[in-house]
């Protein structure tokens, strides 16, 4: 027997729960009021509804293609349309759990077929991987490594294995879709038409679009968007500029995650804002999941034997991110957070 839980996050409600629990912990509200407030949060509608989720999938794929996968404007537009399509499938999977069991593979297959069919206009990798950006398992991989580092062996190992298998599932779907179209049109090039990428100057307006889209996918409220965008800008800017002088992605990721975690914990200390909300967006932009999906796809496609080490690449980058997160928390709270119960990483 298989039990499927509803998909998605709701960091807006997490923020409300944090505030309620800490108010009770500090004895500013009674137990009855605390329980009533928690019941209201549980019964309240989702922070981001169906339409918002669809816009978030489209916006994240559009901006992610240009920002993270060096796509052109045409690649970004097509990826945004495919992201909207994936968002529709995601909504369908949330409503019908029986479809949710094959959602990831079916979405990857259809995205790959459409991306290959448009090979005369778009670059396959820039479009296909960015179209499933929200599905990439990098955030889960980072959580897994952090849990293992914190000696939570059981949950960490389960998350770790799931993230690697999940990356293989997405890559398998892309490979199946690509193979299906190759059978229809054997002369079509595998990578399609890769044009000049978007100018880096356009990263400035695209980054808030990507950050807010990811925030909406995590179910963040509007008042959390500014902090999450600022946190994402810190991580992305450090990655972009430091990668120009430091070729090692592990070191760059560690420094960027350190800055993201430092901001999140400082915001908690001085503003009382739950660090999980900005941190989840900042870490998602440093996602190692795309490396795993592209590596697994290349392995299945038999393009490069070196990509067979994709699980190790995912693991090492996630380990670098976790080191940065732990180091920042240690600096801001060297003796721990004694008087709060805020949900953090």
Coordinates of C-alpha atoms in Angstrom, one line a residue:
X1 CA 0.0 0.0 0.0
X2 CA 1.3 3.5 -0.9
X3 CA 0.3 6.7 0.9
X4 CA 0.8 9.9 -0.9
X5 CA 0.9 13.2 1.0
X6 CA 0.1 16.6 -0.5
X7 CA 3.0 18.2 -2.3
X8 CA 4.6 21.5 -1.6
X9 CA 5.6 23.9 1.2
X10 CA 3.9 26.8 2.9
X11 CA 6.6 29.0 4.6
X12 CA 3.9 31.7 5.1
X13 CA 2.2 29.4 7.6
X14 CA 5.5 28.3 9.0
X15 CA 6.2 31.9 9.9
X16 CA 2.9 32.2 11.7
X17 CA 3.5 29.0 13.6
X18 CA 6.9 30.3 14.6
X19 CA 5.5 33.5 16.0
X20 CA 2.7 31.7 17.9
X21 CA 5.0 29.1 19.4
X22 CA 7.6 31.7 20.5
X23 CA 4.9 33.9 22.0
X24 CA 3.7 30.9 24.1
X25 CA 7.3 30.0 25.0
X26 CA 7.9 33.5 26.2
X27 CA 4.6 33.4 28.1
X28 CA 2.9 36.3 26.3
X29 CA -0.1 34.2 25.4
X30 CA -1.9 31.5 27.2
X31 CA -2.1 27.8 26.1
X32 CA -5.7 28.1 25.1
X33 CA -5.0 31.2 22.9
X34 CA -2.0 29.4 21.4
X35 CA -4.0 26.3 20.5
X36 CA -6.8 28.5 19.0
X37 CA -4.2 30.4 16.9
X38 CA -2.6 27.2 15.7
X39 CA -6.0 25.9 14.8
X40 CA -6.7 29.0 12.7
X41 CA -3.5 28.6 10.9
X42 CA -4.2 24.9 10.1
X43 CA -7.7 25.7 8.8
X44 CA -6.7 28.8 6.8
X45 CA -6.4 28.6 3.0
X46 CA -3.0 28.1 1.5
X47 CA -0.8 31.2 1.3
X48 CA -0.3 30.7 -2.4
X49 CA -3.2 29.3 -4.3
X50 CA -3.4 27.4 -7.6
X51 CA -3.0 30.5 -9.9
X52 CA -0.1 31.8 -7.9
X53 CA 1.6 28.5 -8.1
X54 CA 1.3 28.4 -11.9
X55 CA 2.7 31.9 -12.2
X56 CA 5.6 30.9 -9.9
X57 CA 6.5 27.9 -12.0
X58 CA 6.5 30.0 -15.2
X59 CA 8.4 32.8 -13.7
X60 CA 11.1 30.6 -12.1
X61 CA 11.6 28.7 -15.3
X62 CA 11.8 31.9 -17.4
X63 CA 14.3 33.6 -15.1
X64 CA 16.2 30.5 -14.3
X65 CA 16.9 29.6 -17.9
X66 CA 18.7 32.9 -18.3
X67 CA 20.3 33.2 -14.9
X68 CA 21.3 29.7 -14.1
X69 CA 21.6 27.8 -17.4
X70 CA 23.0 30.5 -19.8
X71 CA 20.0 30.6 -22.0
X72 CA 19.0 33.1 -24.6
X73 CA 15.7 35.2 -24.5
X74 CA 14.1 32.6 -26.8
X75 CA 15.2 29.8 -24.5
X76 CA 13.8 31.7 -21.5
X77 CA 10.5 32.3 -23.2
X78 CA 10.0 28.7 -24.2
X79 CA 11.2 27.5 -20.7
X80 CA 8.7 29.8 -19.1
X81 CA 5.9 28.3 -21.2
X82 CA 7.1 24.8 -20.3
X83 CA 7.3 25.8 -16.6
X84 CA 3.7 26.9 -16.7
X85 CA 2.9 23.4 -18.2
X86 CA 4.8 21.7 -15.4
X87 CA 3.0 23.8 -12.9
X88 CA -0.3 22.6 -14.3
X89 CA 0.8 19.0 -13.9
X90 CA 2.0 19.8 -10.4
X91 CA -1.4 21.1 -9.5
X92 CA -3.0 18.0 -11.1
X93 CA -0.7 15.8 -9.0
X94 CA -1.6 17.6 -5.8
X95 CA -5.3 17.1 -6.5
X96 CA -5.0 13.5 -7.7
X97 CA -2.5 11.5 -5.7
X98 CA -2.6 8.5 -8.0
X99 CA -1.1 10.7 -10.8
X100 CA 1.4 12.1 -8.3
X101 CA 3.3 8.8 -8.3
X102 CA 4.4 9.3 -11.9
X103 CA 4.3 13.1 -12.0
X104 CA 8.0 13.8 -12.1
X105 CA 8.8 11.3 -14.8
X106 CA 5.8 12.2 -17.0
X107 CA 6.6 15.9 -16.7
X108 CA 10.2 15.4 -17.6
X109 CA 9.2 13.2 -20.6
X110 CA 6.8 15.8 -22.0
X111 CA 9.2 18.7 -21.4
X112 CA 12.0 16.8 -23.2
X113 CA 9.8 15.9 -26.2
X114 CA 8.7 19.5 -26.6
X115 CA 12.2 20.9 -26.1
X116 CA 13.6 18.5 -28.7
X117 CA 10.7 19.3 -31.1
X118 CA 11.8 23.0 -31.0
X119 CA 15.5 22.1 -31.7
X120 CA 15.7 24.7 -34.5
X121 CA 15.0 27.5 -32.0
X122 CA 16.2 26.6 -28.5
X123 CA 19.0 24.9 -26.6
X124 CA 17.8 21.7 -25.1
X125 CA 19.7 21.8 -21.8
X126 CA 18.9 25.5 -21.1
X127 CA 15.2 24.9 -21.7
X128 CA 14.5 21.4 -20.4
X129 CA 16.4 21.6 -17.1
X130 CA 15.2 25.1 -16.3
X131 CA 11.6 24.0 -17.0
X132 CA 11.8 21.6 -14.1
X133 CA 13.8 24.0 -11.9
X134 CA 11.4 23.8 -9.0
X135 CA 11.5 20.0 -9.1
X136 CA 15.3 19.8 -8.7
X137 CA 16.4 18.0 -5.5
X138 CA 19.2 20.3 -4.5
X139 CA 17.4 21.7 -1.4
X140 CA 16.6 18.2 -0.2
X141 CA 20.2 17.1 -0.8
X142 CA 21.5 20.0 1.3
X143 CA 19.1 19.2 4.1
X144 CA 20.2 15.5 3.9
X145 CA 23.9 16.4 4.3
X146 CA 23.1 18.8 7.1
X147 CA 21.1 16.1 9.0
X148 CA 23.9 13.6 8.6
X149 CA 26.4 16.2 9.8
X150 CA 24.2 16.8 12.8
X151 CA 24.2 13.1 13.6
X152 CA 20.6 12.5 12.5
X153 CA 21.7 9.5 10.6
X154 CA 18.3 7.9 9.8
X155 CA 16.5 10.9 8.4
X156 CA 19.6 12.2 6.7
X157 CA 20.4 9.0 4.9
X158 CA 16.8 8.6 3.7
X159 CA 16.8 12.2 2.4
X160 CA 20.2 11.6 0.7
X161 CA 19.2 8.4 -1.1
X162 CA 15.9 10.0 -2.1
X163 CA 17.6 13.1 -3.6
X164 CA 20.0 11.0 -5.7
X165 CA 17.2 8.7 -6.9
X166 CA 14.9 11.7 -7.5
X167 CA 17.6 13.3 -9.7
X168 CA 17.9 10.0 -11.6
X169 CA 14.1 10.0 -12.1
X170 CA 14.1 13.5 -13.6
X171 CA 17.1 12.6 -15.8
X172 CA 15.4 9.4 -16.9
X173 CA 12.3 11.3 -17.9
X174 CA 14.4 13.7 -20.0
X175 CA 16.3 10.8 -21.6
X176 CA 13.0 8.9 -22.5
X177 CA 11.5 12.1 -24.0
X178 CA 14.7 12.8 -26.0
X179 CA 14.8 9.2 -27.2
X180 CA 11.1 9.3 -28.3
X181 CA 11.7 12.4 -30.4
X182 CA 14.9 10.9 -31.8
X183 CA 12.8 8.0 -33.1
X184 CA 10.4 10.5 -34.7
X185 CA 13.1 12.7 -36.2
X186 CA 16.5 11.0 -36.2
X187 CA 18.3 13.9 -37.9
X188 CA 17.5 16.4 -35.1
X189 CA 20.6 17.5 -33.1
X190 CA 20.7 16.5 -29.5
X191 CA 21.4 19.9 -28.1
X192 CA 19.3 21.9 -30.5
X193 CA 20.3 25.5 -31.4
X194 CA 22.3 27.2 -28.6
X195 CA 22.3 31.0 -29.1
X196 CA 24.2 33.7 -27.3
X197 CA 23.2 33.9 -23.6
X198 CA 21.4 36.9 -22.1
X199 CA 23.6 39.8 -21.2
X200 CA 24.7 39.7 -17.5
X201 CA 23.2 43.2 -17.1
X202 CA 19.8 41.7 -17.4
X203 CA 20.5 39.5 -14.3
X204 CA 19.7 42.5 -12.2
X205 CA 15.9 42.6 -13.1
X206 CA 15.7 38.9 -13.6
X207 CA 17.0 38.0 -10.1
X208 CA 14.0 39.4 -8.2
X209 CA 11.7 37.6 -10.6
X210 CA 13.4 34.3 -9.9
X211 CA 13.5 34.9 -6.2
X212 CA 9.9 35.9 -5.8
X213 CA 8.8 33.0 -8.0
X214 CA 10.8 30.5 -5.9
X215 CA 9.3 32.2 -2.8
X216 CA 5.8 31.7 -4.1
X217 CA 6.6 28.0 -4.8
X218 CA 7.6 27.7 -1.2
X219 CA 4.3 29.3 -0.2
X220 CA 5.8 32.5 1.2
X221 CA 3.7 35.5 2.1
X222 CA 4.2 38.9 0.5
X223 CA 5.9 40.4 3.6
X224 CA 8.6 37.7 3.3
X225 CA 9.4 38.5 -0.3
X226 CA 11.8 41.4 0.4
X227 CA 13.9 39.5 2.9
X228 CA 14.0 36.5 0.6
X229 CA 15.0 38.5 -2.4
X230 CA 17.8 40.2 -0.5
X231 CA 19.0 36.9 0.8
X232 CA 18.9 35.4 -2.8
X233 CA 20.8 38.5 -4.1
X234 CA 23.6 38.0 -1.6
X235 CA 24.0 34.3 -2.5
X236 CA 23.8 34.8 -6.3
X237 CA 26.0 37.9 -6.3
X238 CA 28.8 36.1 -4.4
X239 CA 28.5 33.0 -6.6
X240 CA 28.6 35.1 -9.8
X241 CA 31.6 37.3 -8.9
X242 CA 33.6 34.8 -7.0
X243 CA 33.3 32.2 -9.7
X244 CA 35.2 34.6 -12.0
X245 CA 38.3 34.2 -9.9
X246 CA 37.8 30.9 -8.0
X247 CA 37.3 27.9 -10.3
X248 CA 36.3 25.5 -7.5
X249 CA 32.5 25.4 -7.2
X250 CA 32.7 23.8 -3.8
X251 CA 34.6 26.8 -2.2
X252 CA 32.3 29.3 -3.9
X253 CA 29.2 27.4 -2.7
X254 CA 30.5 27.3 0.8
X255 CA 31.2 31.0 1.0
X256 CA 27.9 31.9 -0.6
X257 CA 25.9 29.6 1.7
X258 CA 27.9 31.1 4.7
X259 CA 26.7 34.6 3.6
X260 CA 23.1 33.4 3.1
X261 CA 23.0 31.7 6.5
X262 CA 24.8 34.7 8.2
X263 CA 22.1 37.1 6.9
X264 CA 19.3 34.7 7.9
X265 CA 20.6 34.3 11.4
X266 CA 21.3 38.0 11.8
X267 CA 17.8 38.8 10.7
X268 CA 16.5 36.4 13.4
X269 CA 18.7 38.0 16.1
X270 CA 17.8 41.6 15.3
X271 CA 14.4 41.5 13.5
X272 CA 12.9 38.3 15.0
X273 CA 12.3 36.8 11.5
X274 CA 12.3 33.0 11.2
X275 CA 15.5 32.2 9.3
X276 CA 14.0 29.3 7.4
X277 CA 12.0 31.6 5.1
X278 CA 14.9 33.6 3.5
X279 CA 17.3 30.7 3.8
X280 CA 15.3 28.3 1.7
X281 CA 15.2 30.6 -1.3
X282 CA 18.9 31.5 -1.0
X283 CA 20.0 27.9 -0.8
X284 CA 17.7 26.9 -3.7
X285 CA 19.6 29.4 -5.9
X286 CA 22.8 27.5 -5.0
X287 CA 21.1 24.2 -5.8
X288 CA 23.3 21.2 -6.6
X289 CA 20.3 19.3 -8.0
X290 CA 20.8 20.7 -11.5
X291 CA 24.3 19.2 -11.5
X292 CA 22.9 15.8 -10.6
X293 CA 20.1 15.9 -13.3
X294 CA 22.5 17.0 -16.0
X295 CA 25.1 14.5 -15.0
X296 CA 22.6 11.6 -14.9
X297 CA 21.1 12.7 -18.2
X298 CA 24.6 12.7 -19.8
X299 CA 25.3 9.2 -18.2
X300 CA 22.0 7.8 -19.6
X301 CA 22.6 9.5 -22.9
X302 CA 26.2 8.0 -22.9
X303 CA 27.7 11.4 -23.8
X304 CA 30.5 11.5 -21.2
X305 CA 31.6 8.7 -18.9
X306 CA 32.9 11.3 -16.4
X307 CA 29.3 12.2 -15.6
X308 CA 28.9 8.9 -13.9
X309 CA 30.2 10.6 -10.8
X310 CA 27.2 12.9 -10.6
X311 CA 26.0 11.6 -7.1
X312 CA 29.5 12.5 -5.7
X313 CA 29.3 16.0 -7.4
X314 CA 25.9 16.6 -5.8
X315 CA 27.1 15.4 -2.4
X316 CA 30.3 17.5 -2.4
X317 CA 28.5 20.7 -3.3
X318 CA 25.8 20.0 -0.8
X319 CA 28.5 19.3 1.8
X320 CA 30.1 22.7 1.0
X321 CA 26.7 24.4 1.5
X322 CA 26.1 22.7 4.8
X323 CA 29.5 23.8 6.1
X324 CA 28.8 27.4 5.3
X325 CA 25.3 27.2 7.0
X326 CA 26.7 25.6 10.2
X327 CA 29.6 28.1 10.3
X328 CA 27.4 31.1 10.1
X329 CA 25.0 29.8 12.8
X330 CA 28.0 29.1 15.0
X331 CA 29.3 32.7 14.6
X332 CA 25.9 34.4 15.3
X333 CA 24.9 32.0 18.1
X334 CA 28.1 30.5 19.6
X335 CA 26.2 29.2 22.6
X336 CA 23.0 28.4 20.8
X337 CA 19.6 30.1 20.7
X338 CA 18.5 29.8 24.3
X339 CA 15.3 31.8 24.3
X340 CA 13.6 31.0 21.1
X341 CA 12.1 28.0 19.2
X342 CA 12.4 29.4 15.7
X343 CA 12.5 26.8 12.9
X344 CA 15.9 26.9 11.2
X345 CA 18.2 24.8 9.2

